mmCIF file of C-alpha atoms in Angstrom:
data_model
loop_
_atom_site.group_PDB
_atom_site.id
_atom_site.type_symbol
_atom_site.label_atom_id
_atom_site.label_comp_id
_atom_site.label_asym_id
_atom_site.label_seq_id
_atom_site.Cartn_x
_atom_site.Cartn_y
_atom_site.Cartn_z
ATOM 1 C CA MET A 1 -5.200 1.224 24.050
ATOM 2 C CA ALA A 2 -4.926 -2.551 23.966
ATOM 3 C CA GLN A 3 -2.954 -3.648 20.942
ATOM 4 C CA ASP A 4 -5.666 -5.910 19.506
ATOM 5 C CA GLN A 5 -8.210 -3.109 19.785
ATOM 6 C CA ALA A 6 -5.823 -0.736 17.999
ATOM 7 C CA LEU A 7 -5.085 -3.318 15.315
ATOM 8 C CA PHE A 8 -8.818 -3.866 14.794
ATOM 9 C CA GLU A 9 -9.302 -0.118 14.349
ATOM 10 C CA TYR A 10 -6.345 0.114 11.989
ATOM 11 C CA LEU A 11 -7.598 -2.770 9.845
ATOM 12 C CA LEU A 12 -11.025 -1.136 9.645
ATOM 13 C CA ARG A 13 -9.343 1.992 8.319
ATOM 14 C CA LEU A 14 -7.591 0.044 5.570
ATOM 15 C CA GLY A 15 -10.647 -2.031 4.708
ATOM 16 C CA ASP A 16 -13.096 0.877 4.827
ATOM 17 C CA ASN A 17 -10.872 2.954 2.538
ATOM 18 C CA THR A 18 -10.936 0.282 -0.133
ATOM 19 C CA LEU A 19 -14.609 -0.576 0.453
ATOM 20 C CA VAL A 20 -15.929 2.953 0.137
ATOM 21 C CA LEU A 21 -13.652 3.866 -2.767
ATOM 22 C CA GLY A 22 -14.449 0.550 -4.460
ATOM 23 C CA HIS A 23 -18.148 1.336 -4.178
ATOM 24 C CA ARG A 24 -17.647 4.859 -5.487
ATOM 25 C CA VAL A 25 -15.704 3.584 -8.493
ATOM 26 C CA SER A 26 -18.303 0.881 -9.148
ATOM 27 C CA GLU A 27 -20.898 3.655 -9.523
ATOM 28 C CA TRP A 28 -19.313 4.330 -12.936
ATOM 29 C CA CYS A 29 -20.191 0.875 -14.222
ATOM 30 C CA GLY A 30 -22.197 1.422 -17.412
ATOM 31 C CA HIS A 31 -21.679 5.213 -17.273
ATOM 32 C CA ALA A 32 -18.012 5.797 -18.123
ATOM 33 C CA PRO A 33 -17.185 8.052 -21.080
ATOM 34 C CA VAL A 34 -15.887 5.172 -23.222
ATOM 35 C CA LEU A 35 -16.223 1.408 -23.104
ATOM 36 C CA GLU A 36 -12.518 0.847 -22.378
ATOM 37 C CA GLU A 37 -12.591 3.144 -19.335
ATOM 38 C CA ASP A 38 -15.816 1.558 -18.159
ATOM 39 C CA ILE A 39 -14.181 -1.859 -17.997
ATOM 40 C CA ALA A 40 -10.982 -0.471 -16.487
ATOM 41 C CA LEU A 41 -12.932 1.290 -13.730
ATOM 42 C CA ALA A 42 -14.940 -1.850 -13.007
ATOM 43 C CA ASN A 43 -11.682 -3.816 -12.740
ATOM 44 C CA THR A 44 -10.295 -1.257 -10.298
ATOM 45 C CA ALA A 45 -13.478 -1.375 -8.229
ATOM 46 C CA LEU A 46 -13.311 -5.168 -8.092
ATOM 47 C CA ASP A 47 -9.660 -5.068 -7.016
ATOM 48 C CA LEU A 48 -10.559 -2.682 -4.214
ATOM 49 C CA ILE A 49 -13.493 -4.802 -3.059
ATOM 50 C CA GLY A 50 -11.204 -7.844 -3.120
ATOM 51 C CA GLN A 51 -8.727 -6.034 -0.882
ATOM 52 C CA THR A 52 -11.620 -5.088 1.389
ATOM 53 C CA GLN A 53 -12.514 -8.747 1.871
ATOM 54 C CA LEU A 54 -8.977 -9.412 3.076
ATOM 55 C CA TRP A 55 -8.652 -6.391 5.373
ATOM 56 C CA LEU A 56 -12.116 -6.668 6.895
ATOM 57 C CA GLY A 57 -11.813 -10.450 7.093
ATOM 58 C CA LEU A 58 -8.676 -10.032 9.183
ATOM 59 C CA ALA A 59 -10.333 -7.249 11.194
ATOM 60 C CA GLY A 60 -13.158 -9.626 12.130
ATOM 61 C CA GLU A 61 -10.632 -12.276 13.104
ATOM 62 C CA VAL A 62 -8.681 -9.852 15.295
ATOM 63 C CA GLU A 63 -11.856 -8.570 16.924
ATOM 64 C CA GLY A 64 -12.810 -12.131 17.874
ATOM 65 C CA LYS A 65 -16.571 -11.610 17.898
ATOM 66 C CA ASN A 66 -17.334 -13.829 14.921
ATOM 67 C CA ARG A 67 -18.034 -10.936 12.590
ATOM 68 C CA THR A 68 -17.236 -11.656 8.943
ATOM 69 C CA ALA A 69 -16.030 -9.179 6.334
ATOM 70 C CA ASP A 70 -19.622 -9.079 5.032
ATOM 71 C CA ASP A 71 -20.995 -8.296 8.508
ATOM 72 C CA LEU A 72 -18.542 -5.436 8.851
ATOM 73 C CA ALA A 73 -19.245 -4.081 5.379
ATOM 74 C CA TYR A 74 -23.024 -4.307 5.392
ATOM 75 C CA LEU A 75 -24.123 -4.065 8.994
ATOM 76 C CA ARG A 76 -22.269 -1.081 10.397
ATOM 77 C CA ASP A 77 -23.586 2.461 10.242
ATOM 78 C CA ALA A 78 -21.697 5.575 9.165
ATOM 79 C CA TRP A 79 -20.212 6.437 12.581
ATOM 80 C CA ASP A 80 -18.554 3.002 12.711
ATOM 81 C CA PHE A 81 -16.771 3.517 9.395
ATOM 82 C CA ARG A 82 -13.100 4.478 9.594
ATOM 83 C CA ASN A 83 -12.260 5.475 6.016
ATOM 84 C CA LEU A 84 -10.554 8.699 4.974
ATOM 85 C CA LEU A 85 -12.995 11.438 3.987
ATOM 86 C CA LEU A 86 -11.298 11.664 0.572
ATOM 87 C CA VAL A 87 -12.645 8.320 -0.638
ATOM 88 C CA GLU A 88 -16.287 9.127 0.113
ATOM 89 C CA ARG A 89 -16.163 12.389 -1.881
ATOM 90 C CA PRO A 90 -18.575 12.414 -4.839
ATOM 91 C CA ASN A 91 -17.457 11.114 -8.221
ATOM 92 C CA GLY A 92 -18.283 14.353 -10.053
ATOM 93 C CA ASP A 93 -17.022 14.212 -13.610
ATOM 94 C CA PHE A 94 -14.548 11.621 -14.887
ATOM 95 C CA GLY A 95 -11.635 13.951 -14.126
ATOM 96 C CA GLN A 96 -12.711 14.427 -10.523
ATOM 97 C CA THR A 97 -12.990 10.656 -10.102
ATOM 98 C CA MET A 98 -9.569 10.001 -11.625
ATOM 99 C CA MET A 99 -7.925 12.754 -9.578
ATOM 100 C CA ARG A 100 -9.337 11.276 -6.359
ATOM 101 C CA GLN A 101 -8.153 7.858 -7.486
ATOM 102 C CA PHE A 102 -4.671 9.146 -8.247
ATOM 103 C CA LEU A 103 -4.245 10.978 -4.934
ATOM 104 C CA PHE A 104 -5.398 7.867 -3.055
ATOM 105 C CA ASP A 105 -3.447 5.384 -5.195
ATOM 106 C CA ALA A 106 -0.216 7.279 -4.530
ATOM 107 C CA TRP A 107 -0.835 7.140 -0.774
ATOM 108 C CA GLN A 108 -1.972 3.525 -0.863
ATOM 109 C CA MET A 109 1.092 2.470 -2.882
ATOM 110 C CA ILE A 110 3.489 4.059 -0.390
ATOM 111 C CA ASN A 111 1.598 2.783 2.646
ATOM 112 C CA LEU A 112 1.439 -0.777 1.303
ATOM 113 C CA GLY A 113 5.160 -0.604 0.577
ATOM 114 C CA ARG A 114 5.752 0.004 4.283
ATOM 115 C CA LEU A 115 3.252 -2.671 5.316
ATOM 116 C CA LEU A 116 5.278 -5.261 3.397
ATOM 117 C CA LYS A 117 7.689 -5.040 6.320
ATOM 118 C CA SER A 118 4.978 -5.289 8.966
ATOM 119 C CA SER A 119 5.795 -7.319 12.067
ATOM 120 C CA ASP A 120 2.369 -8.955 11.618
ATOM 121 C CA LYS A 121 2.725 -11.517 8.825
ATOM 122 C CA ARG A 122 -0.995 -11.495 8.064
ATOM 123 C CA VAL A 123 -0.806 -7.773 7.343
ATOM 124 C CA ALA A 124 2.365 -8.154 5.263
ATOM 125 C CA ASP A 125 0.769 -10.947 3.194
ATOM 126 C CA ILE A 126 -2.290 -8.866 2.325
ATOM 127 C CA ALA A 127 -0.065 -5.893 1.517
ATOM 128 C CA GLU A 128 1.952 -8.002 -0.869
ATOM 129 C CA LYS A 129 -1.095 -9.157 -2.808
ATOM 130 C CA ALA A 130 -2.685 -5.707 -2.858
ATOM 131 C CA SER A 131 0.463 -3.836 -3.834
ATOM 132 C CA LYS A 132 0.590 -5.542 -7.238
ATOM 133 C CA GLU A 133 -2.947 -4.386 -7.996
ATOM 134 C CA VAL A 134 -2.303 -0.909 -6.664
ATOM 135 C CA ALA A 135 0.877 -0.502 -8.723
ATOM 136 C CA TYR A 136 -1.311 -0.866 -11.805
ATOM 137 C CA HIS A 137 -4.025 1.438 -10.419
ATOM 138 C CA LEU A 138 -1.428 4.140 -9.839
ATOM 139 C CA GLU A 139 0.076 3.743 -13.281
ATOM 140 C CA ARG A 140 -3.336 4.061 -14.856
ATOM 141 C CA SER A 141 -4.708 6.919 -12.754
ATOM 142 C CA GLY A 142 -1.375 8.766 -12.930
ATOM 143 C CA ASP A 143 -1.207 8.516 -16.719
ATOM 144 C CA THR A 144 -4.812 9.682 -16.973
ATOM 145 C CA VAL A 145 -4.130 12.693 -14.750
ATOM 146 C CA VAL A 146 -1.130 13.588 -16.926
ATOM 147 C CA GLY A 147 -3.034 12.981 -20.169
ATOM 148 C CA LEU A 148 -6.007 15.112 -19.176
ATOM 149 C CA GLY A 149 -4.023 17.742 -17.260
ATOM 150 C CA ASP A 150 -1.679 18.265 -20.189
ATOM 151 C CA GLY A 151 -4.519 17.866 -22.671
ATOM 152 C CA THR A 152 -7.017 20.331 -24.111
ATOM 153 C CA ASP A 153 -7.894 23.651 -22.476
ATOM 154 C CA GLU A 154 -11.095 22.162 -21.141
ATOM 155 C CA SER A 155 -9.557 18.963 -19.779
ATOM 156 C CA HIS A 156 -6.744 20.971 -18.147
ATOM 157 C CA GLN A 157 -9.208 23.297 -16.500
ATOM 158 C CA ARG A 158 -11.319 20.394 -15.229
ATOM 159 C CA MET A 159 -8.297 18.587 -13.792
ATOM 160 C CA GLN A 160 -7.092 21.746 -12.061
ATOM 161 C CA ALA A 161 -10.580 22.182 -10.586
ATOM 162 C CA ALA A 162 -10.590 18.524 -9.486
ATOM 163 C CA LEU A 163 -7.220 18.926 -7.772
ATOM 164 C CA GLU A 164 -8.446 21.976 -5.900
ATOM 165 C CA TYR A 165 -11.704 20.213 -5.027
ATOM 166 C CA HIS A 166 -9.899 17.340 -3.320
ATOM 167 C CA TRP A 167 -6.853 19.113 -1.935
ATOM 168 C CA ASP A 168 -8.213 20.039 1.506
ATOM 169 C CA TYR A 169 -8.850 16.330 2.093
ATOM 170 C CA ILE A 170 -5.257 15.241 1.497
ATOM 171 C CA GLY A 171 -3.946 16.156 4.917
ATOM 172 C CA GLU A 172 -5.989 13.488 6.690
ATOM 173 C CA MET A 173 -3.881 10.762 5.061
ATOM 174 C CA PHE A 174 -0.882 11.966 7.064
ATOM 175 C CA VAL A 175 -2.447 12.711 10.443
ATOM 176 C CA SER A 176 -1.296 10.410 13.243
ATOM 177 C CA ASP A 177 -3.421 9.509 16.253
ATOM 178 C CA PRO A 178 -3.222 7.020 19.175
ATOM 179 C CA VAL A 179 -4.227 4.079 16.956
ATOM 180 C CA ASP A 180 -1.362 4.862 14.606
ATOM 181 C CA ALA A 181 1.004 5.313 17.542
ATOM 182 C CA ALA A 182 0.083 1.845 18.835
ATOM 183 C CA MET A 183 0.719 0.374 15.376
ATOM 184 C CA VAL A 184 4.104 2.064 15.132
ATOM 185 C CA LYS A 185 5.038 0.830 18.600
ATOM 186 C CA ALA A 186 4.160 -2.757 17.654
ATOM 187 C CA GLY A 187 6.030 -2.481 14.356
ATOM 188 C CA ILE A 188 2.820 -3.294 12.472
ATOM 189 C CA ALA A 189 2.373 -0.119 10.448
ATOM 190 C CA PRO A 190 4.210 3.130 9.659
ATOM 191 C CA ASP A 191 3.529 6.529 11.168
ATOM 192 C CA PRO A 192 1.233 8.215 8.604
ATOM 193 C CA ALA A 193 3.151 11.467 8.985
ATOM 194 C CA SER A 194 6.273 9.690 7.754
ATOM 195 C CA LEU A 195 4.647 9.011 4.369
ATOM 196 C CA ARG A 196 4.195 12.658 3.422
ATOM 197 C CA GLY A 197 7.629 13.352 1.945
ATOM 198 C CA GLU A 198 7.510 10.404 -0.419
ATOM 199 C CA TRP A 199 3.920 11.190 -1.376
ATOM 200 C CA ASP A 200 4.718 14.844 -2.105
ATOM 201 C CA GLU A 201 7.607 13.789 -4.302
ATOM 202 C CA LEU A 202 5.612 11.169 -6.220
ATOM 203 C CA VAL A 203 2.463 13.241 -6.660
ATOM 204 C CA GLY A 204 4.484 16.365 -7.460
ATOM 205 C CA ARG A 205 6.245 14.577 -10.296
ATOM 206 C CA TYR A 206 2.971 13.534 -11.943
ATOM 207 C CA LEU A 207 1.272 16.887 -11.402
ATOM 208 C CA LYS A 208 4.231 18.702 -12.935
ATOM 209 C CA ALA A 209 4.004 16.498 -16.017
ATOM 210 C CA ALA A 210 0.268 17.211 -16.020
ATOM 211 C CA THR A 211 1.029 20.979 -15.994
ATOM 212 C CA LEU A 212 -1.219 21.334 -12.949
ATOM 213 C CA LYS A 213 -0.622 23.835 -10.169
ATOM 214 C CA ILE A 214 -0.461 22.393 -6.663
ATOM 215 C CA PRO A 215 -2.750 24.389 -4.361
ATOM 216 C CA GLY A 216 -1.320 25.851 -1.175
ATOM 217 C CA ASP A 217 -1.917 23.911 2.018
ATOM 218 C CA GLY A 218 -5.194 25.113 3.435
ATOM 219 C CA TYR A 219 -7.648 23.674 5.897
ATOM 220 C CA VAL A 220 -7.250 19.954 6.659
ATOM 221 C CA HIS A 221 -10.612 18.215 6.741
ATOM 222 C CA LYS A 222 -10.389 15.175 8.965
ATOM 223 C CA GLY A 223 -12.444 12.899 11.190
ATOM 224 C CA GLY A 224 -13.054 9.934 8.918
ATOM 225 C CA LYS A 225 -10.530 7.785 10.761
ATOM 226 C CA THR A 226 -12.505 8.193 13.980
ATOM 227 C CA GLY A 227 -15.998 7.964 12.472
ATOM 228 C CA GLN A 228 -16.910 11.606 11.820
ATOM 229 C CA HIS A 229 -17.858 11.659 8.172
ATOM 230 C CA THR A 230 -19.144 14.012 5.528
ATOM 231 C CA GLU A 231 -22.816 13.886 4.587
ATOM 232 C CA HIS A 232 -21.869 11.835 1.518
ATOM 233 C CA LEU A 233 -21.083 8.583 3.328
ATOM 234 C CA GLY A 234 -24.677 8.044 4.463
ATOM 235 C CA PHE A 235 -25.847 8.069 0.849
ATOM 236 C CA VAL A 236 -23.102 5.638 -0.149
ATOM 237 C CA LEU A 237 -24.152 3.246 2.612
ATOM 238 C CA ALA A 238 -27.870 3.596 1.864
ATOM 239 C CA ASP A 239 -27.121 2.397 -1.639
ATOM 240 C CA MET A 240 -24.499 -0.227 -0.744
ATOM 241 C CA GLN A 241 -26.248 -1.740 2.275
ATOM 242 C CA PHE A 242 -29.850 -1.592 1.085
ATOM 243 C CA LEU A 243 -30.212 -5.259 0.239
ATOM 244 C CA GLN A 244 -28.826 -6.627 3.509
ATOM 245 C CA ARG A 245 -30.855 -4.117 5.510
ATOM 246 C CA ALA A 246 -34.122 -4.853 3.687
ATOM 247 C CA TYR A 247 -33.580 -8.610 3.424
ATOM 248 C CA PRO A 248 -31.264 -9.607 6.294
ATOM 249 C CA GLY A 249 -29.110 -12.596 5.503
ATOM 250 C CA ALA A 250 -30.119 -12.658 1.826
ATOM 251 C CA GLU A 251 -27.719 -14.648 -0.348
ATOM 252 C CA TRP A 252 -27.403 -15.223 -4.066
ATOM 253 C CA MET B 1 -10.305 16.836 -36.275
ATOM 254 C CA SER B 2 -11.874 13.589 -35.233
ATOM 255 C CA ASN B 3 -13.092 13.274 -31.650
ATOM 256 C CA GLU B 4 -12.575 9.530 -31.728
ATOM 257 C CA TRP B 5 -9.448 7.908 -30.401
ATOM 258 C CA PRO B 6 -7.675 5.775 -33.011
ATOM 259 C CA LEU B 7 -8.495 2.101 -33.321
ATOM 260 C CA TRP B 8 -5.912 -0.458 -32.195
ATOM 261 C CA GLU B 9 -5.730 -4.162 -32.965
ATOM 262 C CA VAL B 10 -4.813 -6.297 -29.981
ATOM 263 C CA PHE B 11 -2.686 -9.448 -29.968
ATOM 264 C CA ILE B 12 -2.260 -11.592 -26.871
ATOM 265 C CA ARG B 13 0.118 -14.422 -26.144
ATOM 266 C CA GLY B 14 -1.621 -16.909 -23.864
ATOM 267 C CA GLN B 15 -0.075 -18.769 -20.971
ATOM 268 C CA HIS B 16 0.593 -21.860 -23.046
ATOM 269 C CA GLY B 17 0.546 -20.395 -26.547
ATOM 270 C CA MET B 18 3.531 -20.131 -28.824
ATOM 271 C CA SER B 19 2.607 -16.973 -30.678
ATOM 272 C CA HIS B 20 0.508 -13.864 -30.263
ATOM 273 C CA ARG B 21 -3.048 -14.198 -31.536
ATOM 274 C CA HIS B 22 -5.398 -11.466 -32.626
ATOM 275 C CA VAL B 23 -8.121 -11.139 -29.979
ATOM 276 C CA GLY B 24 -9.971 -7.990 -30.990
ATOM 277 C CA SER B 25 -9.683 -4.250 -31.151
ATOM 278 C CA LEU B 26 -10.237 -1.175 -28.993
ATOM 279 C CA HIS B 27 -9.867 2.595 -28.934
ATOM 280 C CA ALA B 28 -7.090 4.451 -27.116
ATOM 281 C CA PRO B 29 -5.340 7.826 -27.394
ATOM 282 C CA ASP B 30 -1.840 6.319 -27.703
ATOM 283 C CA ALA B 31 0.049 3.024 -27.715
ATOM 284 C CA ASP B 32 0.712 3.066 -23.994
ATOM 285 C CA MET B 33 -2.962 3.503 -23.122
ATOM 286 C CA ALA B 34 -3.864 0.918 -25.769
ATOM 287 C CA ILE B 35 -1.772 -1.655 -23.906
ATOM 288 C CA LYS B 36 -3.381 -0.664 -20.616
ATOM 289 C CA ASN B 37 -6.848 -0.858 -22.127
ATOM 290 C CA ALA B 38 -6.011 -4.217 -23.673
ATOM 291 C CA ARG B 39 -4.902 -5.443 -20.266
ATOM 292 C CA ASP B 40 -8.237 -4.371 -18.799
ATOM 293 C CA VAL B 41 -10.459 -5.518 -21.646
ATOM 294 C CA TYR B 42 -8.777 -8.717 -22.821
ATOM 295 C CA THR B 43 -6.775 -10.216 -19.917
ATOM 296 C CA ARG B 44 -9.277 -10.031 -17.068
ATOM 297 C CA ARG B 45 -9.607 -13.806 -16.983
ATOM 298 C CA ASN B 46 -5.941 -14.643 -16.999
ATOM 299 C CA GLU B 47 -5.770 -14.995 -20.769
ATOM 300 C CA GLY B 48 -2.305 -13.699 -21.400
ATOM 301 C CA VAL B 49 1.309 -13.107 -20.542
ATOM 302 C CA SER B 50 2.162 -10.649 -23.299
ATOM 303 C CA ILE B 51 0.286 -7.972 -25.227
ATOM 304 C CA TRP B 52 0.983 -6.418 -28.609
ATOM 305 C CA VAL B 53 -1.042 -3.546 -29.999
ATOM 306 C CA VAL B 54 -0.843 -2.027 -33.430
ATOM 307 C CA GLU B 55 -2.763 0.917 -34.768
ATOM 308 C CA ALA B 56 -5.328 -0.488 -37.166
ATOM 309 C CA VAL B 57 -4.482 2.012 -39.917
ATOM 310 C CA ARG B 58 -0.890 0.723 -39.902
ATOM 311 C CA ILE B 59 -1.970 -2.735 -40.970
ATOM 312 C CA ALA B 60 -1.734 -3.408 -44.691
ATOM 313 C CA ALA B 61 -4.278 -6.010 -45.741
ATOM 314 C CA SER B 62 -4.917 -8.009 -48.881
ATOM 315 C CA ASP B 63 -7.893 -7.008 -50.974
ATOM 316 C CA PRO B 64 -10.777 -9.522 -50.756
ATOM 317 C CA THR B 65 -11.693 -8.871 -54.421
ATOM 318 C CA ASP B 66 -8.254 -10.208 -55.416
ATOM 319 C CA LYS B 67 -8.924 -13.563 -53.877
ATOM 320 C CA ALA B 68 -9.162 -15.452 -57.168
ATOM 321 C CA ALA B 69 -5.730 -14.294 -58.251
ATOM 322 C CA LEU B 70 -4.185 -14.650 -54.822
ATOM 323 C CA TYR B 71 -5.490 -17.973 -53.569
ATOM 324 C CA GLU B 72 -7.051 -20.095 -56.304
ATOM 325 C CA PRO B 73 -3.773 -20.968 -58.033
ATOM 326 C CA SER B 74 -2.594 -22.867 -54.973
ATOM 327 C CA ALA B 75 -5.784 -24.939 -54.786
ATOM 328 C CA SER B 76 -4.696 -27.212 -57.658
ATOM 329 C CA LYS B 77 -1.117 -27.744 -56.404
ATOM 330 C CA VAL B 78 -1.649 -30.624 -54.099
ATOM 331 C CA TYR B 79 2.036 -31.635 -54.431
ATOM 332 C CA ARG B 80 2.926 -28.690 -52.220
ATOM 333 C CA HIS B 81 1.528 -30.573 -49.251
ATOM 334 C CA PRO B 82 4.065 -32.926 -47.704
ATOM 335 C CA THR B 83 1.639 -35.838 -47.879
ATOM 336 C CA PHE B 84 3.567 -37.955 -50.382
ATOM 337 C CA PHE B 85 6.326 -39.024 -48.061
ATOM 338 C CA ASP B 86 6.375 -42.286 -46.157
ATOM 339 C CA ILE B 87 7.134 -41.468 -42.568
ATOM 340 C CA PRO B 88 9.090 -44.208 -40.769
ATOM 341 C CA ASP B 89 7.215 -45.569 -37.754
ATOM 342 C CA GLU B 90 10.057 -44.731 -35.366
ATOM 343 C CA VAL B 91 9.605 -40.999 -36.101
ATOM 344 C CA GLY B 92 6.217 -41.044 -34.420
ATOM 345 C CA SER B 93 3.637 -38.360 -34.969
ATOM 346 C CA MET B 94 4.758 -35.152 -36.626
#
C-alpha cells in the first residue's frame, strides 16, 4: 500500500473516531441528568469535533483531491467511515455513555501519547493539542465510572451492565492490519497491539476502584476500521448529515 | 436522605485578576467533582487560571436584618476615608 494512501486511511480512522463519538455525545445536549453534566458533555463533544476538524483536515490534504474536513464528514456514506465500532454504539443510559467514553478515552490517551513522537510533524502537532483535552476527558469519565461503580446498588449494577455491554467491542482497538503496519514502518503511528498492556493496566486500575468485575475476553467485534459497521452508524449519519444532503452546500 | 447533590460556591481567579471572585454556584457530589464542574460551567471561555470551590453550607454569612447595627455606624465616620491628606504631585495617582 502506498504510504500516502495508508496515511489517508489512518487519519480517517482517527478523525472518524472523534467525529462519531463527538456526535454521539452531543446527542445528550439538553437531556443529561443534571445541568452540570449536560454542559460537561457538550464541552467534551465540542472538543472531539474540534479534533475531527484537524484529523479530517489533514486527511483531505494528504489525499490531495481538494476534499475539506466538512466534505469528508458530511458527504461520505457509512461504508467509507473508518471509526471503531465502539464509538457508534448507542448512548443507552448515562452510565453506558460514560463507560463507553472512559474505555475510549483511555485508549485515545495512550495512542495520542505515542503519536506525540510521530515522524510526521503534522500528526505530532495535532496529537499534542488533542492530548491536553483528552487528559481531562479521561479524568472526568474515569472519576464518573469510579463514582457510579462504587456508588449505590443500582448505579453499580448499571455500570457493570454497561461494561459488559461494551466489552466485546474493546478488542478492535488493538487489532493491527496492513494500514497500521504501513504506519509503523514509516514511524508515523504505533502498532495498535502494542497499546494493550498499558490500556489494561490503566483501565484495570479504575475498574478496581469502581468495584467492577472485568468480563472475560469473548468475541471481538471488528470491521469498523475497514468500513464494515453496525446498523447504528447509518442512523447516526442520517441525523448528522441530513442538512448537507437535503441542502447541498448550505452555510450559516 | 436528600437526592440532591450539595451546593457549592465557585470562585475563579481570572487571567489578569489579583484575587478570586465569586462567579456563581453549582451542584456536585464532592469537592473534586465540584472543581471539574466549575471548570466546565465557568471557564469555557477562558475566564480563569485558578478555581476555588466551597460547600455553600460552610459559608457563614451576616444577617441582612442586622444591617442597621452592622453598617450604619460607619456611614457617619467620614474621617475614616483617607481623603484629608494632601498627596504630593510627585507621588502620582494612588
